[in-house]
Amino acid sequence: MANISIGLIVRFFLMFIAVALIGACAKKAPPASTPPSSTTTAAAAQNTSTPNKMTASNLWNLMGKRLAFIQEGHHGPIIYDFTDTNCPYCHLIYVTEAPLIREGKLTVRYVPVAIIKPSSMPEAAAILQANNPIAALQHAEQEIGNSMTTGKPANLPQATDSIGAAPQKTITAIKKIEVNNKFLQEVNINELPDIIYLPQKGKLGLITGFVSQKQLLALLPKLQ
């Protein structure tokens, strides 16, 4: 087992304190005492609001064509991770997934959404419209992590989205993020973070809330 530095342990301890103080991430924020679920819930394809009640494979293919995402990794099974820059649990899952991506065990398609705060949209658009979206996402996640550790606001770039001032690339990015937001509404997902995955058998799977690396490792052999 690799050695874990004291500094890293302290960093994660401070992160979890910050998350506990912030509460769950949701479209309509629940009371601060309401933690997000970390259990596997009903499959998205099973929900009655799923577009046209598609089969798992059809909906999975639709997601690949319809959603705007930033992919990290090219090996291992693919999962979709819906993330908002103002969702602390989304950042913690990003940290959890990162080593699995580096080790070639997992491919993550990060789907930027903007549903928590007014700043979510310009921050998500800045990431999506960047010349190198992967680098922009990694920088944003680093800033969010630093913010959770220090308690200071994250210094994230924001795209100009005021009427008459937004360049075409920002307008395009915002429209793509709005499509991502609409998808969550269509499959009746009201909280973040969310991971959607395609198992080897059965319908699409949905995990809402924080998921540990141990849970992800246990899930990997079951995925296509």
PDB file of C-alpha atoms in Angstrom:
ATOM      1  CA  MET A   1       0.000   0.000   0.000  1.00  0.00           C
ATOM      2  CA  ALA A   2       1.365   3.419  -0.971  1.00  0.00           C
ATOM      3  CA  ASN A   3       2.348   5.745   1.855  1.00  0.00           C
ATOM      4  CA  ILE A   4      -0.015   8.693   2.430  1.00  0.00           C
ATOM      5  CA  SER A   5       1.591  11.926   3.595  1.00  0.00           C
ATOM      6  CA  ILE A   6       0.345  13.728   6.702  1.00  0.00           C
ATOM      7  CA  GLY A   7      -0.304  16.800   4.561  1.00  0.00           C
ATOM      8  CA  LEU A   8      -2.642  14.843   2.273  1.00  0.00           C
ATOM      9  CA  ILE A   9      -4.526  13.436   5.253  1.00  0.00           C
ATOM     10  CA  VAL A  10      -4.963  16.931   6.677  1.00  0.00           C
ATOM     11  CA  ARG A  11      -6.117  18.214   3.282  1.00  0.00           C
ATOM     12  CA  PHE A  12      -8.850  15.597   2.986  1.00  0.00           C
ATOM     13  CA  PHE A  13      -9.872  16.132   6.629  1.00  0.00           C
ATOM     14  CA  LEU A  14     -10.343  19.856   5.983  1.00  0.00           C
ATOM     15  CA  MET A  15     -12.230  19.119   2.762  1.00  0.00           C
ATOM     16  CA  PHE A  16     -14.726  16.879   4.507  1.00  0.00           C
ATOM     17  CA  ILE A  17     -15.253  19.483   7.248  1.00  0.00           C
ATOM     18  CA  ALA A  18     -15.963  22.081   4.570  1.00  0.00           C
ATOM     19  CA  VAL A  19     -18.413  19.772   2.820  1.00  0.00           C
ATOM     20  CA  ALA A  20     -20.208  18.960   6.063  1.00  0.00           C
ATOM     21  CA  LEU A  21     -20.713  22.674   6.681  1.00  0.00           C
ATOM     22  CA  ILE A  22     -21.981  23.371   3.159  1.00  0.00           C
ATOM     23  CA  GLY A  23     -24.619  20.640   3.012  1.00  0.00           C
ATOM     24  CA  ALA A  24     -25.946  18.666   0.058  1.00  0.00           C
ATOM     25  CA  CYS A  25     -25.783  19.919  -3.524  1.00  0.00           C
ATOM     26  CA  ALA A  26     -29.198  20.164  -5.099  1.00  0.00           C
ATOM     27  CA  LYS A  27     -31.253  22.162  -7.569  1.00  0.00           C
ATOM     28  CA  LYS A  28     -33.428  23.152  -4.651  1.00  0.00           C
ATOM     29  CA  ALA A  29     -31.076  23.073  -1.708  1.00  0.00           C
ATOM     30  CA  PRO A  30     -32.320  20.836   1.140  1.00  0.00           C
ATOM     31  CA  PRO A  31     -31.787  21.766   4.792  1.00  0.00           C
ATOM     32  CA  ALA A  32     -28.121  21.728   5.783  1.00  0.00           C
ATOM     33  CA  SER A  33     -28.751  18.677   7.951  1.00  0.00           C
ATOM     34  CA  THR A  34     -29.845  16.618   4.941  1.00  0.00           C
ATOM     35  CA  PRO A  35     -26.870  14.617   3.607  1.00  0.00           C
ATOM     36  CA  PRO A  36     -26.771  13.435   0.002  1.00  0.00           C
ATOM     37  CA  SER A  37     -27.507   9.791  -0.650  1.00  0.00           C
ATOM     38  CA  SER A  38     -24.485   7.615  -1.414  1.00  0.00           C
ATOM     39  CA  THR A  39     -26.479   4.553  -2.359  1.00  0.00           C
ATOM     40  CA  THR A  40     -27.169   3.281  -5.830  1.00  0.00           C
ATOM     41  CA  THR A  41     -30.675   4.356  -6.777  1.00  0.00           C
ATOM     42  CA  ALA A  42     -33.082   3.300  -9.508  1.00  0.00           C
ATOM     43  CA  ALA A  43     -31.590   3.234 -12.997  1.00  0.00           C
ATOM     44  CA  ALA A  44     -32.102   6.353 -15.074  1.00  0.00           C
ATOM     45  CA  ALA A  45     -33.535   4.286 -17.912  1.00  0.00           C
ATOM     46  CA  GLN A  46     -36.144   2.933 -15.529  1.00  0.00           C
ATOM     47  CA  ASN A  47     -37.490   6.376 -14.644  1.00  0.00           C
ATOM     48  CA  THR A  48     -40.809   7.221 -16.239  1.00  0.00           C
ATOM     49  CA  SER A  49     -39.462  10.617 -17.312  1.00  0.00           C
ATOM     50  CA  THR A  50     -36.647   9.083 -19.357  1.00  0.00           C
ATOM     51  CA  PRO A  51     -36.945  10.331 -22.969  1.00  0.00           C
ATOM     52  CA  ASN A  52     -39.287   8.005 -24.850  1.00  0.00           C
ATOM     53  CA  LYS A  53     -38.606   5.239 -22.285  1.00  0.00           C
ATOM     54  CA  MET A  54     -35.559   4.189 -24.272  1.00  0.00           C
ATOM     55  CA  THR A  55     -33.596   1.028 -23.687  1.00  0.00           C
ATOM     56  CA  ALA A  56     -30.351   1.317 -21.753  1.00  0.00           C
ATOM     57  CA  SER A  57     -28.123   1.035 -24.817  1.00  0.00           C
ATOM     58  CA  ASN A  58     -30.178   3.543 -26.831  1.00  0.00           C
ATOM     59  CA  LEU A  59     -30.200   6.092 -24.026  1.00  0.00           C
ATOM     60  CA  TRP A  60     -26.472   5.547 -23.483  1.00  0.00           C
ATOM     61  CA  ASN A  61     -25.812   6.234 -27.158  1.00  0.00           C
ATOM     62  CA  LEU A  62     -28.066   9.292 -27.011  1.00  0.00           C
ATOM     63  CA  MET A  63     -26.077  10.650 -24.076  1.00  0.00           C
ATOM     64  CA  GLY A  64     -22.862  10.335 -26.062  1.00  0.00           C
ATOM     65  CA  LYS A  65     -24.335  12.316 -28.954  1.00  0.00           C
ATOM     66  CA  ARG A  66     -26.415  14.849 -27.053  1.00  0.00           C
ATOM     67  CA  LEU A  67     -24.447  15.793 -23.950  1.00  0.00           C
ATOM     68  CA  ALA A  68     -21.470  18.130 -23.911  1.00  0.00           C
ATOM     69  CA  PHE A  69     -18.713  16.561 -21.833  1.00  0.00           C
ATOM     70  CA  ILE A  70     -15.016  16.710 -21.096  1.00  0.00           C
ATOM     71  CA  GLN A  71     -13.428  13.269 -21.185  1.00  0.00           C
ATOM     72  CA  GLU A  72     -10.516  12.271 -18.999  1.00  0.00           C
ATOM     73  CA  GLY A  73      -8.971   8.880 -19.692  1.00  0.00           C
ATOM     74  CA  HIS A  74      -9.092   6.500 -22.629  1.00  0.00           C
ATOM     75  CA  HIS A  75      -8.994   3.113 -20.913  1.00  0.00           C
ATOM     76  CA  GLY A  76     -11.398   1.177 -18.756  1.00  0.00           C
ATOM     77  CA  PRO A  77     -15.188   1.493 -18.673  1.00  0.00           C
ATOM     78  CA  ILE A  78     -16.845   4.853 -19.276  1.00  0.00           C
ATOM     79  CA  ILE A  79     -19.012   6.678 -16.763  1.00  0.00           C
ATOM     80  CA  TYR A  80     -20.780  10.038 -17.002  1.00  0.00           C
ATOM     81  CA  ASP A  81     -20.166  12.375 -14.076  1.00  0.00           C
ATOM     82  CA  PHE A  82     -22.513  15.392 -13.850  1.00  0.00           C
ATOM     83  CA  THR A  83     -20.696  18.199 -12.069  1.00  0.00           C
ATOM     84  CA  ASP A  84     -21.268  21.797 -10.964  1.00  0.00           C
ATOM     85  CA  THR A  85     -18.385  24.063  -9.918  1.00  0.00           C
ATOM     86  CA  ASN A  86     -20.368  25.062  -6.812  1.00  0.00           C
ATOM     87  CA  CYS A  87     -20.915  21.466  -5.649  1.00  0.00           C
ATOM     88  CA  PRO A  88     -18.242  20.428  -3.112  1.00  0.00           C
ATOM     89  CA  TYR A  89     -19.212  16.753  -3.339  1.00  0.00           C
ATOM     90  CA  CYS A  90     -18.611  16.922  -7.099  1.00  0.00           C
ATOM     91  CA  HIS A  91     -15.029  17.956  -6.375  1.00  0.00           C
ATOM     92  CA  LEU A  92     -14.527  15.133  -3.874  1.00  0.00           C
ATOM     93  CA  ILE A  93     -15.691  12.603  -6.459  1.00  0.00           C
ATOM     94  CA  TYR A  94     -13.297  14.164  -8.971  1.00  0.00           C
ATOM     95  CA  VAL A  95     -10.457  13.581  -6.497  1.00  0.00           C
ATOM     96  CA  THR A  96     -11.665  10.007  -5.980  1.00  0.00           C
ATOM     97  CA  GLU A  97     -11.794   9.258  -9.715  1.00  0.00           C
ATOM     98  CA  ALA A  98      -8.454  10.861 -10.626  1.00  0.00           C
ATOM     99  CA  PRO A  99      -6.135   7.989  -9.598  1.00  0.00           C
ATOM    100  CA  LEU A 100      -8.354   5.418 -11.331  1.00  0.00           C
ATOM    101  CA  ILE A 101      -8.127   7.483 -14.523  1.00  0.00           C
ATOM    102  CA  ARG A 102      -4.337   7.762 -14.229  1.00  0.00           C
ATOM    103  CA  GLU A 103      -4.059   4.004 -13.709  1.00  0.00           C
ATOM    104  CA  GLY A 104      -6.089   3.306 -16.862  1.00  0.00           C
ATOM    105  CA  LYS A 105      -8.927   1.675 -14.933  1.00  0.00           C
ATOM    106  CA  LEU A 106     -11.630   4.232 -15.678  1.00  0.00           C
ATOM    107  CA  THR A 107     -12.719   6.777 -18.277  1.00  0.00           C
ATOM    108  CA  VAL A 108     -14.846   9.658 -17.022  1.00  0.00           C
ATOM    109  CA  ARG A 109     -16.948  11.964 -19.144  1.00  0.00           C
ATOM    110  CA  TYR A 110     -17.464  15.066 -17.007  1.00  0.00           C
ATOM    111  CA  VAL A 111     -20.763  16.704 -17.915  1.00  0.00           C
ATOM    112  CA  PRO A 112     -20.772  20.358 -16.780  1.00  0.00           C
ATOM    113  CA  VAL A 113     -24.115  21.608 -15.488  1.00  0.00           C
ATOM    114  CA  ALA A 114     -25.137  24.901 -13.914  1.00  0.00           C
ATOM    115  CA  ILE A 115     -27.906  24.481 -11.374  1.00  0.00           C
ATOM    116  CA  ILE A 116     -26.629  25.533  -7.943  1.00  0.00           C
ATOM    117  CA  LYS A 117     -25.599  29.200  -8.047  1.00  0.00           C
ATOM    118  CA  PRO A 118     -25.722  32.058 -10.578  1.00  0.00           C
ATOM    119  CA  SER A 119     -21.932  31.761 -10.927  1.00  0.00           C
ATOM    120  CA  SER A 120     -22.240  28.112 -12.008  1.00  0.00           C
ATOM    121  CA  MET A 121     -23.093  28.961 -15.630  1.00  0.00           C
ATOM    122  CA  PRO A 122     -20.291  31.460 -16.385  1.00  0.00           C
ATOM    123  CA  GLU A 123     -17.781  29.189 -14.615  1.00  0.00           C
ATOM    124  CA  ALA A 124     -18.930  26.097 -16.514  1.00  0.00           C
ATOM    125  CA  ALA A 125     -18.941  28.024 -19.800  1.00  0.00           C
ATOM    126  CA  ALA A 126     -15.381  29.234 -19.180  1.00  0.00           C
ATOM    127  CA  ILE A 127     -14.246  25.635 -18.777  1.00  0.00           C
ATOM    128  CA  LEU A 128     -16.164  24.268 -21.760  1.00  0.00           C
ATOM    129  CA  GLN A 129     -15.099  27.048 -24.162  1.00  0.00           C
ATOM    130  CA  ALA A 130     -11.419  26.899 -23.193  1.00  0.00           C
ATOM    131  CA  ASN A 131      -8.868  25.990 -25.860  1.00  0.00           C
ATOM    132  CA  ASN A 132      -7.928  23.029 -23.652  1.00  0.00           C
ATOM    133  CA  PRO A 133     -11.072  22.056 -21.679  1.00  0.00           C
ATOM    134  CA  ILE A 134      -9.292  19.236 -19.841  1.00  0.00           C
ATOM    135  CA  ALA A 135      -6.618  21.600 -18.531  1.00  0.00           C
ATOM    136  CA  ALA A 136      -9.307  24.166 -17.669  1.00  0.00           C
ATOM    137  CA  LEU A 137     -11.272  21.550 -15.735  1.00  0.00           C
ATOM    138  CA  GLN A 138      -8.176  20.384 -13.886  1.00  0.00           C
ATOM    139  CA  HIS A 139      -7.281  23.971 -12.968  1.00  0.00           C
ATOM    140  CA  ALA A 140     -10.824  24.634 -11.729  1.00  0.00           C
ATOM    141  CA  GLU A 141     -10.813  21.490  -9.605  1.00  0.00           C
ATOM    142  CA  GLN A 142      -7.457  22.482  -8.096  1.00  0.00           C
ATOM    143  CA  GLU A 143      -8.830  25.926  -7.225  1.00  0.00           C
ATOM    144  CA  ILE A 144     -11.976  24.392  -5.716  1.00  0.00           C
ATOM    145  CA  GLY A 145      -9.850  22.026  -3.631  1.00  0.00           C
ATOM    146  CA  ASN A 146      -7.714  24.899  -2.387  1.00  0.00           C
ATOM    147  CA  SER A 147     -10.862  26.827  -1.499  1.00  0.00           C
ATOM    148  CA  MET A 148     -12.261  23.920   0.502  1.00  0.00           C
ATOM    149  CA  THR A 149      -8.973  23.598   2.358  1.00  0.00           C
ATOM    150  CA  THR A 150      -8.416  27.287   3.128  1.00  0.00           C
ATOM    151  CA  GLY A 151     -12.011  28.491   3.401  1.00  0.00           C
ATOM    152  CA  LYS A 152     -11.302  31.253   0.866  1.00  0.00           C
ATOM    153  CA  PRO A 153     -13.470  31.685  -2.260  1.00  0.00           C
ATOM    154  CA  ALA A 154     -12.287  29.763  -5.311  1.00  0.00           C
ATOM    155  CA  ASN A 155     -10.735  31.973  -7.968  1.00  0.00           C
ATOM    156  CA  LEU A 156     -12.428  30.529 -11.061  1.00  0.00           C
ATOM    157  CA  PRO A 157     -12.532  32.147 -14.510  1.00  0.00           C
ATOM    158  CA  GLN A 158     -15.995  33.233 -15.607  1.00  0.00           C
ATOM    159  CA  ALA A 159     -17.176  33.626 -19.180  1.00  0.00           C
ATOM    160  CA  THR A 160     -18.961  36.860 -20.034  1.00  0.00           C
ATOM    161  CA  ASP A 161     -22.634  35.982 -20.409  1.00  0.00           C
ATOM    162  CA  SER A 162     -24.311  39.377 -20.199  1.00  0.00           C
ATOM    163  CA  ILE A 163     -26.677  40.193 -23.055  1.00  0.00           C
ATOM    164  CA  GLY A 164     -24.866  41.776 -25.976  1.00  0.00           C
ATOM    165  CA  ALA A 165     -21.417  41.127 -24.519  1.00  0.00           C
ATOM    166  CA  ALA A 166     -20.954  37.369 -24.836  1.00  0.00           C
ATOM    167  CA  PRO A 167     -18.809  36.178 -27.764  1.00  0.00           C
ATOM    168  CA  GLN A 168     -20.123  33.401 -29.975  1.00  0.00           C
ATOM    169  CA  LYS A 169     -18.005  30.711 -28.300  1.00  0.00           C
ATOM    170  CA  THR A 170     -19.572  31.610 -24.941  1.00  0.00           C
ATOM    171  CA  ILE A 171     -23.094  31.550 -26.396  1.00  0.00           C
ATOM    172  CA  THR A 172     -22.367  28.120 -27.854  1.00  0.00           C
ATOM    173  CA  ALA A 173     -20.978  26.847 -24.541  1.00  0.00           C
ATOM    174  CA  ILE A 174     -23.991  28.151 -22.605  1.00  0.00           C
ATOM    175  CA  LYS A 175     -26.406  26.466 -25.016  1.00  0.00           C
ATOM    176  CA  LYS A 176     -24.570  23.157 -24.576  1.00  0.00           C
ATOM    177  CA  ILE A 177     -24.697  23.454 -20.781  1.00  0.00           C
ATOM    178  CA  GLU A 178     -28.415  24.251 -20.967  1.00  0.00           C
ATOM    179  CA  VAL A 179     -28.883  20.981 -22.871  1.00  0.00           C
ATOM    180  CA  ASN A 180     -27.017  19.175 -20.086  1.00  0.00           C
ATOM    181  CA  ASN A 181     -29.273  20.842 -17.504  1.00  0.00           C
ATOM    182  CA  LYS A 182     -32.373  19.840 -19.444  1.00  0.00           C
ATOM    183  CA  PHE A 183     -31.230  16.230 -19.585  1.00  0.00           C
ATOM    184  CA  LEU A 184     -31.104  16.088 -15.784  1.00  0.00           C
ATOM    185  CA  GLN A 185     -34.667  17.405 -15.683  1.00  0.00           C
ATOM    186  CA  GLU A 186     -35.827  14.843 -18.239  1.00  0.00           C
ATOM    187  CA  VAL A 187     -34.488  11.936 -16.196  1.00  0.00           C
ATOM    188  CA  ASN A 188     -35.803  13.539 -12.994  1.00  0.00           C
ATOM    189  CA  ILE A 189     -32.463  14.025 -11.235  1.00  0.00           C
ATOM    190  CA  ASN A 190     -32.642  16.765  -8.603  1.00  0.00           C
ATOM    191  CA  GLU A 191     -29.354  16.464  -6.704  1.00  0.00           C
ATOM    192  CA  LEU A 192     -25.657  16.456  -7.435  1.00  0.00           C
ATOM    193  CA  PRO A 193     -23.230  14.852  -7.895  1.00  0.00           C
ATOM    194  CA  ASP A 194     -24.522  12.120 -10.198  1.00  0.00           C
ATOM    195  CA  ILE A 195     -22.796   9.260 -11.960  1.00  0.00           C
ATOM    196  CA  ILE A 196     -24.571   7.357 -14.735  1.00  0.00           C
ATOM    197  CA  TYR A 197     -23.074   4.068 -15.876  1.00  0.00           C
ATOM    198  CA  LEU A 198     -23.862   1.207 -18.258  1.00  0.00           C
ATOM    199  CA  PRO A 199     -23.679  -2.229 -16.597  1.00  0.00           C
ATOM    200  CA  GLN A 200     -22.930  -5.415 -18.498  1.00  0.00           C
ATOM    201  CA  LYS A 201     -26.505  -6.487 -17.806  1.00  0.00           C
ATOM    202  CA  GLY A 202     -29.623  -4.573 -16.951  1.00  0.00           C
ATOM    203  CA  LYS A 203     -30.618  -0.939 -17.163  1.00  0.00           C
ATOM    204  CA  LEU A 204     -28.572   2.190 -16.732  1.00  0.00           C
ATOM    205  CA  GLY A 205     -27.301   2.745 -13.219  1.00  0.00           C
ATOM    206  CA  LEU A 206     -27.416   5.995 -11.292  1.00  0.00           C
ATOM    207  CA  ILE A 207     -25.396   6.926  -8.223  1.00  0.00           C
ATOM    208  CA  THR A 208     -26.398  10.176  -6.520  1.00  0.00           C
ATOM    209  CA  GLY A 209     -24.138  11.714  -3.892  1.00  0.00           C
ATOM    210  CA  PHE A 210     -20.596  10.952  -2.835  1.00  0.00           C
ATOM    211  CA  VAL A 211     -19.077   7.616  -3.836  1.00  0.00           C
ATOM    212  CA  SER A 212     -15.837   6.261  -2.404  1.00  0.00           C
ATOM    213  CA  GLN A 213     -12.952   4.821  -4.393  1.00  0.00           C
ATOM    214  CA  LYS A 214     -13.734   1.443  -2.836  1.00  0.00           C
ATOM    215  CA  GLN A 215     -17.273   1.622  -4.208  1.00  0.00           C
ATOM    216  CA  LEU A 216     -16.009   2.617  -7.646  1.00  0.00           C
ATOM    217  CA  LEU A 217     -13.499  -0.245  -7.698  1.00  0.00           C
ATOM    218  CA  ALA A 218     -16.254  -2.693  -6.773  1.00  0.00           C
ATOM    219  CA  LEU A 219     -18.411  -1.315  -9.600  1.00  0.00           C
ATOM    220  CA  LEU A 220     -15.804  -1.443 -12.383  1.00  0.00           C
ATOM    221  CA  PRO A 221     -15.993  -5.207 -13.144  1.00  0.00           C
ATOM    222  CA  LYS A 222     -19.752  -4.879 -13.613  1.00  0.00           C
ATOM    223  CA  LEU A 223     -19.516  -2.166 -16.293  1.00  0.00           C
ATOM    224  CA  GLN A 224     -19.346  -2.395 -20.050  1.00  0.00           C
TER     225      GLN A 224
END
